[in-house]
Amino acid sequence: MINYNDILQQKIAALKESGSYRYFLDVNKSAQHFPRFYYENEMGEKKMAVNWCSNDYMCMSVHEDVIGKLNFVSHRSGAGSGGTRNISGTTIYHKELEKTLSALHKKEAALLFSGAYIANLTALSTLGKLFTNTVFISDEENHASLIEGMKGCHAEKFIFRHNDTNHLEEILQGVAADRPKIIVFESVYSISGTIAPVEEIILLAKKYNCLTYIDEVHAVGLYGEDGGGITSQLHLQPGIDIINGTLAKGFGVIGGYIAASKNIVDAVRSFGSGFIFTTSLPPAICAAATKSIELLSNQNEWRIKFHHNIQLLRSKLKAHHVDFNDNASHITTITIGDEVACKQIADKLLREFGLYLQPVNYPTVKKGNACLRITVTLKHDETEMTYLAESLKKLLAAFTNTGHHHQQQNS
C-alpha cells in the first residue's frame, strides 16, 4: 500500500537537509512605520526589524491616497467582485484600470489577471496554441512563470544565452521563415539585475518576423519618466508586441496584466483559461492600483529619489567591502553560495541585528547559488543603509573566518 504522507514527508525532509526549505517569517507590517515592522522571536518576544527584502519599492502600499481609495471603493462596492470577468465580475474599476495600463504602455488594450505569474502563464500558453507550429525563443534567465507559460502549449522552444543577441540571431536563422516565432525575455532580471538589450532584440524580431514578449515586472513604476518600465525609459514601447507587468511591486497593490494590440488582448481574453475561469480582482484593488499608477506616473522625482537610494546603499556596501552584483538596475544581490550558510546568515541578521533579508535559494536560483537580495525602498534612510552595510561586513567576515561563508560574489 502506498503511504502518500510518508513519501511527502521524505521529500520535505530532504529539502530541509539541503537548506532549500522555505521558512516564512510572520511580518506584522505597519503602514505608519514601513519599512520597519514587528515580529515575534522564538521566545515569543515582540521585536522590531527593518525590512530589506520587500518588493514594495516605492512604498505605494502604504501611501495614504492609495489606502484611501481602497477604503472608499471597498465600502462602496464590497470586498470582492463576486464573479469571473464574464459573469458579473467586470466593474467600472476594472475597465478604468485596463485603460490606465494601456495608456501607460502606449498600447491599444490591456488585460488584468490576479497576478503577473498567471498573466505570463495564460498569455504565452494561449498564444502558443493559437498560432500553428509556434516556436518560442527564450532567454536562459527567464522567470519560472515565463517558462511554465511556454511549456503549457507544448510548443517547440529554443533557449539563447543570457542577453546574447548573437546567439539569439543564430537560433532565428535556423528556424523556418514561415513558422510563428515569439521572443520571450525580461527587461530587468530579478536575481542578476541585468537589463535586456531591448533595442537589439526588437531589431532582430523585425528582421525575422517575430513577436516580442517582455516581462517588465521588476521595472514598472521604477523606470521611465512615467513609470512605464525599461521600454518607456528607452522609448521603445512601440517595438514590443506584448508587455507583461505587475501591480504588486512598484505599484504596491496586487495583480498582473498584459498590454498589447486589441487583437492580441482579445485573443487571450477569449481563449485563455487562466483568464476565463478565474474570479476577477476586487473592485477596490483595481481602484487602488489605478490611483497608485496615476500618482507614480506624475511623480518622476520619486523615481529619482529611489535610484539615488540605490546608489547610496551601494556606496555604503563598497565602503565596507561587501561584495555585490554591481549592475545598471536596482537589483542588489550578495551571493553566498551554500544554502545552509545563507539561511544561517539571514537568521543571524534578523536575530542579532534586527535586519530582515530573506534567503533566495533553489529553485529561484541554481543549487549552490543561494543569495541575499537587498531591496531598497523610497523610505529607507542613510542611517539604516550604513547600519546594514556595517552589519553585513561583520557577519560575512565572521562566516568567512569560520569557513561557513561558502562563496564570495566575485570568485
Coordinates of C-alpha atoms in Angstrom, one line a residue:
M1 CA 0.0 0.0 0.0
I2 CA 1.3 3.5 -0.9
N3 CA 1.8 5.8 2.1
Y4 CA 1.4 9.1 0.5
N5 CA 2.1 11.1 3.6
D6 CA 5.4 9.2 4.2
I7 CA 6.6 10.0 0.6
L8 CA 5.8 13.7 1.0
Q9 CA 7.5 13.7 4.5
Q10 CA 10.7 12.3 3.0
K11 CA 10.7 14.8 0.2
I12 CA 10.3 17.7 2.7
A13 CA 13.0 16.2 5.0
A14 CA 15.4 16.1 2.0
L15 CA 14.6 19.7 1.2
K16 CA 15.2 20.8 4.7
E17 CA 18.6 19.0 4.8
S18 CA 19.6 20.7 1.6
G19 CA 19.0 24.1 3.1
S20 CA 16.4 24.9 0.4
Y21 CA 13.3 24.6 2.6
R22 CA 11.4 27.9 2.8
Y23 CA 10.6 29.2 6.3
F24 CA 8.1 32.1 6.5
L25 CA 8.6 35.0 8.9
D26 CA 5.3 36.4 10.2
V27 CA 5.7 40.1 9.4
N28 CA 3.5 42.4 11.3
K29 CA 3.6 45.2 8.7
S30 CA 2.8 48.7 9.8
A31 CA 1.7 51.3 7.2
Q32 CA 2.8 54.0 9.6
H33 CA 6.4 52.7 10.2
F34 CA 7.2 50.8 6.9
P35 CA 9.8 49.5 6.1
R36 CA 10.1 48.9 9.9
F37 CA 7.9 46.1 11.2
Y38 CA 7.3 43.9 14.3
Y39 CA 7.7 40.2 14.6
E40 CA 7.8 37.6 17.4
N41 CA 11.1 35.8 18.1
E42 CA 11.5 32.2 19.2
M43 CA 10.8 33.2 22.8
G44 CA 7.5 34.9 21.9
E45 CA 9.1 38.4 22.4
K46 CA 7.9 41.3 20.3
K47 CA 10.8 42.7 18.3
M48 CA 11.2 45.4 15.7
A49 CA 13.3 44.9 12.5
V50 CA 13.9 46.7 9.2
N51 CA 12.6 45.0 6.1
W52 CA 15.3 44.9 3.4
C53 CA 13.5 42.4 1.1
S54 CA 10.1 43.8 0.3
N55 CA 9.2 44.4 -3.3
D56 CA 7.1 47.4 -2.3
Y57 CA 9.9 49.5 -3.9
M58 CA 8.1 52.9 -4.0
C59 CA 6.1 52.3 -0.7
M60 CA 2.9 52.7 -2.6
S61 CA 1.1 50.1 -0.5
V62 CA 1.3 52.5 2.4
H63 CA 0.6 55.7 0.6
E64 CA -2.4 57.4 2.2
D65 CA -4.1 58.2 -1.1
V66 CA -3.9 54.6 -2.3
I67 CA -5.2 53.3 1.1
G68 CA -7.9 56.0 1.0
K69 CA -9.1 54.9 -2.5
L70 CA -9.1 51.2 -1.4
N71 CA -11.2 52.0 1.7
F72 CA -13.6 54.2 -0.2
V73 CA -14.3 51.7 -3.0
S74 CA -14.5 48.7 -0.7
H75 CA -17.2 50.4 1.3
R76 CA -19.0 51.4 -1.9
S77 CA -18.6 48.1 -3.9
G78 CA -17.8 45.4 -1.3
A79 CA -14.8 43.3 -0.6
G80 CA -14.9 41.1 -3.7
S81 CA -16.0 41.1 -7.3
G82 CA -18.3 38.1 -7.0
G83 CA -17.5 36.5 -10.3
T84 CA -15.3 35.9 -13.3
R85 CA -14.9 38.8 -15.8
N86 CA -17.5 37.2 -18.0
I87 CA -20.1 36.6 -15.2
S88 CA -20.7 39.8 -13.3
G89 CA -17.0 40.3 -12.4
T90 CA -16.3 43.3 -14.6
T91 CA -16.8 46.7 -13.0
I92 CA -16.1 50.3 -13.9
Y93 CA -12.9 50.0 -11.8
H94 CA -11.6 47.0 -13.9
K95 CA -12.2 48.9 -17.1
E96 CA -10.6 52.1 -15.8
L97 CA -7.5 50.2 -14.6
E98 CA -7.1 48.4 -18.0
K99 CA -7.5 51.8 -19.8
T100 CA -4.9 53.3 -17.5
L101 CA -2.5 50.4 -18.1
S102 CA -2.9 50.5 -21.9
A103 CA -2.2 54.3 -21.8
L104 CA 0.9 53.8 -19.6
H105 CA 2.4 51.3 -22.1
K106 CA 1.1 53.1 -25.2
K107 CA -0.8 50.0 -26.3
E108 CA -4.3 49.6 -27.7
A109 CA -5.5 47.4 -24.9
A110 CA -4.6 45.8 -21.6
L111 CA -6.0 42.7 -19.7
L112 CA -6.0 42.2 -15.9
F113 CA -5.1 39.0 -14.1
S114 CA -4.9 38.0 -10.4
G115 CA -1.1 38.1 -10.7
A116 CA 1.7 38.5 -13.1
Y117 CA 2.6 34.8 -12.9
I118 CA -0.9 33.8 -14.1
A119 CA -0.7 36.5 -16.7
N120 CA 2.5 35.1 -18.2
L121 CA 1.3 31.5 -17.9
T122 CA -2.0 32.3 -19.7
A123 CA -0.8 34.7 -22.3
L124 CA 2.1 32.6 -23.5
S125 CA 0.3 29.2 -23.4
T126 CA -2.7 30.7 -25.2
L127 CA -0.7 32.4 -28.0
G128 CA 1.4 29.3 -28.5
K129 CA -1.7 27.3 -29.1
L130 CA -3.5 29.8 -31.3
F131 CA -0.6 30.0 -33.8
T132 CA 0.2 26.9 -35.8
N133 CA 3.6 25.4 -35.2
T134 CA 4.8 28.1 -32.8
V135 CA 8.4 28.4 -31.8
F136 CA 9.5 30.2 -28.6
I137 CA 12.9 31.7 -28.3
S138 CA 13.6 32.3 -24.6
D139 CA 16.4 33.9 -22.6
E140 CA 18.1 31.4 -20.3
E141 CA 17.4 33.5 -17.2
N142 CA 13.7 33.9 -17.7
H143 CA 11.4 33.6 -14.7
A144 CA 9.5 30.4 -13.9
S145 CA 6.2 31.9 -15.0
L146 CA 7.5 32.5 -18.5
I147 CA 9.0 29.0 -18.7
E148 CA 5.7 27.4 -17.5
G149 CA 3.7 29.5 -19.9
M150 CA 5.8 28.3 -22.9
K151 CA 5.6 24.7 -21.6
G152 CA 1.8 25.0 -21.4
C153 CA 1.2 24.8 -25.1
H154 CA 3.8 22.1 -25.8
A155 CA 5.4 24.3 -28.5
E156 CA 9.0 24.0 -29.6
K157 CA 11.4 26.2 -27.6
F158 CA 15.0 27.3 -28.1
I159 CA 17.0 29.0 -25.3
F160 CA 19.5 31.7 -26.1
R161 CA 22.4 32.6 -23.8
H162 CA 21.6 35.4 -21.4
N163 CA 21.3 38.7 -23.2
D164 CA 23.4 37.3 -26.1
T165 CA 21.8 38.7 -29.2
N166 CA 24.4 37.0 -31.5
H167 CA 23.2 33.6 -30.1
L168 CA 19.6 34.7 -30.5
E169 CA 20.2 35.5 -34.2
E170 CA 21.9 32.2 -34.7
I171 CA 18.8 30.4 -33.4
L172 CA 16.5 32.6 -35.5
Q173 CA 18.5 31.8 -38.7
G174 CA 17.8 28.2 -38.1
V175 CA 14.0 28.5 -37.8
A176 CA 11.9 28.3 -40.9
A177 CA 10.7 31.7 -42.1
D178 CA 7.0 30.6 -42.2
R179 CA 6.9 29.4 -38.6
P180 CA 5.4 31.8 -36.0
K181 CA 8.1 32.9 -33.6
I182 CA 7.9 34.6 -30.2
I183 CA 11.0 36.0 -28.5
V184 CA 10.4 35.9 -24.7
F185 CA 12.6 37.9 -22.3
E186 CA 12.6 40.2 -19.3
S187 CA 13.6 43.9 -19.1
V188 CA 15.2 43.6 -15.6
Y189 CA 16.2 40.2 -14.4
S190 CA 15.2 39.6 -10.8
I191 CA 18.4 38.0 -9.5
S192 CA 21.3 39.1 -11.7
G193 CA 19.8 42.5 -12.1
T194 CA 21.0 42.7 -15.7
I195 CA 18.9 44.8 -18.2
A196 CA 18.0 43.3 -21.5
P197 CA 19.3 44.7 -24.8
V198 CA 15.8 45.6 -25.8
E199 CA 16.6 47.6 -28.9
E200 CA 18.7 44.9 -30.4
I201 CA 16.1 42.3 -29.7
I202 CA 13.4 44.5 -31.4
L203 CA 15.6 44.8 -34.5
L204 CA 16.1 41.1 -34.7
A205 CA 12.4 40.5 -34.2
K206 CA 11.6 42.8 -37.1
K207 CA 14.3 41.2 -39.3
Y208 CA 13.0 37.6 -38.7
N209 CA 9.3 38.5 -38.4
C210 CA 8.9 37.6 -34.7
L211 CA 6.5 38.7 -32.0
T212 CA 8.2 40.1 -28.8
Y213 CA 7.1 39.4 -25.3
I214 CA 8.7 41.3 -22.5
D215 CA 8.3 40.8 -18.7
E216 CA 8.6 44.3 -17.0
V217 CA 7.6 43.0 -13.5
H218 CA 10.7 44.4 -11.8
A219 CA 10.7 47.7 -13.9
V220 CA 7.1 49.1 -13.9
G221 CA 6.8 52.0 -11.6
L222 CA 10.6 52.3 -11.3
Y223 CA 11.9 53.3 -14.7
G224 CA 10.8 55.8 -17.3
E225 CA 9.6 59.3 -16.7
D226 CA 6.0 58.0 -16.3
G227 CA 6.9 54.7 -14.6
G228 CA 6.2 52.6 -17.7
G229 CA 9.4 50.5 -17.2
I230 CA 12.5 50.0 -19.2
T231 CA 10.7 50.1 -22.6
S232 CA 9.3 53.5 -21.5
Q233 CA 12.7 54.8 -20.4
L234 CA 14.2 53.7 -23.8
H235 CA 11.2 55.0 -25.7
L236 CA 10.8 51.5 -27.3
Q237 CA 7.3 50.6 -26.3
P238 CA 6.0 50.6 -29.9
G239 CA 8.6 47.9 -30.8
I240 CA 7.3 45.4 -28.2
D241 CA 4.2 43.4 -29.0
I242 CA 3.3 42.2 -25.6
I243 CA 4.3 43.8 -22.3
N244 CA 3.7 41.9 -19.0
G245 CA 3.7 43.8 -15.7
T246 CA 2.6 43.6 -12.1
L247 CA 0.6 45.8 -9.8
A248 CA 2.2 44.2 -6.7
K249 CA 5.8 45.6 -6.7
G250 CA 6.4 49.2 -7.9
F251 CA 2.7 50.0 -7.7
G252 CA 2.3 48.3 -4.3
V253 CA -1.1 46.6 -4.7
I254 CA -1.8 43.2 -6.2
G255 CA -2.5 41.8 -9.6
G256 CA -0.8 41.4 -13.0
Y257 CA -1.6 42.3 -16.6
I258 CA -0.6 42.3 -20.3
A259 CA -0.7 45.3 -22.6
A260 CA -0.7 44.7 -26.3
S261 CA -2.8 45.2 -29.5
K262 CA -6.5 44.9 -29.4
N263 CA -6.3 41.6 -31.3
I264 CA -3.7 40.0 -29.0
V265 CA -5.6 41.1 -25.9
D266 CA -8.9 39.9 -27.3
A267 CA -7.4 36.5 -28.3
V268 CA -6.0 35.9 -24.7
R269 CA -9.3 37.2 -23.2
S270 CA -11.3 34.8 -25.4
F271 CA -9.2 31.7 -25.4
G272 CA -7.1 31.9 -22.2
S273 CA -8.3 29.5 -19.5
G274 CA -6.3 31.3 -16.8
F275 CA -8.3 34.4 -17.5
I276 CA -11.7 32.9 -18.4
F277 CA -12.1 30.7 -15.3
T278 CA -10.7 33.0 -12.6
T279 CA -12.6 35.3 -10.3
S280 CA -11.7 38.9 -11.1
L281 CA -9.8 41.2 -8.8
P282 CA -11.8 43.0 -6.2
P283 CA -13.1 46.4 -7.4
A284 CA -11.3 48.2 -4.6
I285 CA -8.0 46.7 -5.5
C286 CA -8.4 47.9 -9.1
A287 CA -9.3 51.4 -7.9
A288 CA -6.3 51.5 -5.5
A289 CA -4.0 50.3 -8.3
T290 CA -5.3 52.9 -10.7
K291 CA -4.6 55.6 -8.1
S292 CA -1.1 54.3 -7.5
I293 CA -0.3 54.3 -11.2
E294 CA -1.7 57.9 -11.5
L295 CA 0.5 59.1 -8.6
L296 CA 3.7 57.4 -9.8
S297 CA 3.2 58.5 -13.4
N298 CA 3.2 62.1 -12.3
Q299 CA 6.0 61.9 -9.7
N300 CA 9.2 61.2 -11.5
E301 CA 11.1 62.9 -8.6
W302 CA 10.1 59.8 -6.5
R303 CA 11.9 57.6 -9.0
I304 CA 14.9 59.9 -9.0
K305 CA 15.0 59.6 -5.2
F306 CA 14.6 55.8 -5.3
H307 CA 17.6 55.4 -7.7
H308 CA 19.6 57.8 -5.5
N309 CA 18.9 55.5 -2.6
I310 CA 20.1 52.5 -4.6
Q311 CA 23.4 54.3 -5.4
L312 CA 23.7 55.5 -1.8
L313 CA 23.3 51.9 -0.4
R314 CA 25.9 50.6 -2.9
S315 CA 28.4 53.2 -1.9
K316 CA 27.9 52.1 1.7
L317 CA 28.4 48.4 0.7
K318 CA 31.6 49.3 -1.3
A319 CA 33.0 51.4 1.6
H320 CA 32.5 48.4 3.9
H321 CA 34.0 45.9 1.4
V322 CA 30.8 44.0 1.0
D323 CA 30.7 42.3 -2.5
F324 CA 27.5 42.5 -4.5
N325 CA 26.5 42.3 -8.2
D326 CA 27.1 45.8 -9.4
N327 CA 24.8 46.4 -12.4
A328 CA 22.8 49.0 -14.2
S329 CA 19.5 48.2 -12.4
H330 CA 18.2 48.4 -8.8
I331 CA 18.7 44.7 -8.0
T332 CA 21.4 44.4 -5.4
T333 CA 22.4 40.7 -4.7
I334 CA 25.0 39.2 -2.4
T335 CA 25.9 35.7 -3.4
I336 CA 26.5 33.3 -0.5
G337 CA 26.5 30.0 -2.4
D338 CA 25.8 27.4 0.2
E339 CA 22.1 27.2 1.1
V340 CA 22.6 26.3 4.7
A341 CA 25.1 29.1 5.2
C342 CA 22.8 31.6 3.5
K343 CA 20.0 30.8 5.9
Q344 CA 22.3 31.0 8.9
I345 CA 23.5 34.4 7.9
A346 CA 19.9 35.6 7.3
D347 CA 18.8 34.2 10.7
K348 CA 21.7 36.0 12.5
L349 CA 20.9 39.3 10.7
L350 CA 17.4 39.2 12.0
R351 CA 18.1 37.9 15.5
E352 CA 21.2 39.9 16.3
F353 CA 21.0 43.0 14.1
G354 CA 17.2 43.5 13.5
L355 CA 17.7 43.2 9.7
Y356 CA 15.3 41.1 7.6
L357 CA 16.9 39.7 4.5
Q358 CA 15.2 36.6 3.1
P359 CA 17.5 33.9 1.6
V360 CA 16.9 33.3 -2.1
N361 CA 17.6 29.7 -2.9
Y362 CA 16.7 26.8 -5.2
P363 CA 14.6 26.7 -7.4
T364 CA 14.7 30.5 -7.7
V365 CA 18.4 30.2 -8.3
K366 CA 20.5 27.2 -9.2
K367 CA 21.7 24.9 -6.4
G368 CA 24.8 26.2 -4.8
N369 CA 24.0 29.8 -5.8
A370 CA 21.9 30.9 -2.7
C371 CA 22.0 34.6 -2.2
L372 CA 20.6 37.6 -0.3
R373 CA 18.8 40.1 -2.4
I374 CA 18.7 43.6 -0.9
T375 CA 15.7 45.6 -1.7
V376 CA 16.0 49.4 -1.2
T377 CA 12.8 51.4 -0.9
L378 CA 11.9 55.0 -1.1
K379 CA 11.7 55.2 2.7
H380 CA 15.0 53.6 3.7
D381 CA 17.2 56.3 5.2
E382 CA 21.0 56.8 5.1
T383 CA 21.4 55.8 8.8
E384 CA 19.7 52.4 8.1
M385 CA 21.9 51.9 5.0
T386 CA 25.1 52.5 7.0
Y387 CA 23.9 50.1 9.7
L388 CA 23.0 47.4 7.1
A389 CA 26.5 47.7 5.5
E390 CA 28.3 47.6 8.8
S391 CA 26.2 44.6 10.0
L392 CA 26.8 42.7 6.7
K393 CA 30.6 43.3 6.9
K394 CA 30.7 42.0 10.5
L395 CA 28.6 38.9 9.8
L396 CA 30.1 37.9 6.4
A397 CA 33.6 38.3 7.9
A398 CA 32.7 36.0 10.8
F399 CA 31.3 33.4 8.4
T400 CA 34.3 33.6 6.2
N401 CA 36.7 33.2 9.1
T402 CA 34.9 30.2 10.4
G403 CA 34.7 28.6 7.0
H404 CA 30.9 28.8 6.7
H405 CA 30.8 31.6 4.1
H406 CA 30.8 29.4 1.0
Q407 CA 31.3 31.7 -1.9
Q408 CA 32.3 35.3 -2.5
Q409 CA 30.5 37.3 -5.1
N410 CA 33.5 37.8 -7.4
S411 CA 35.0 34.3 -7.0

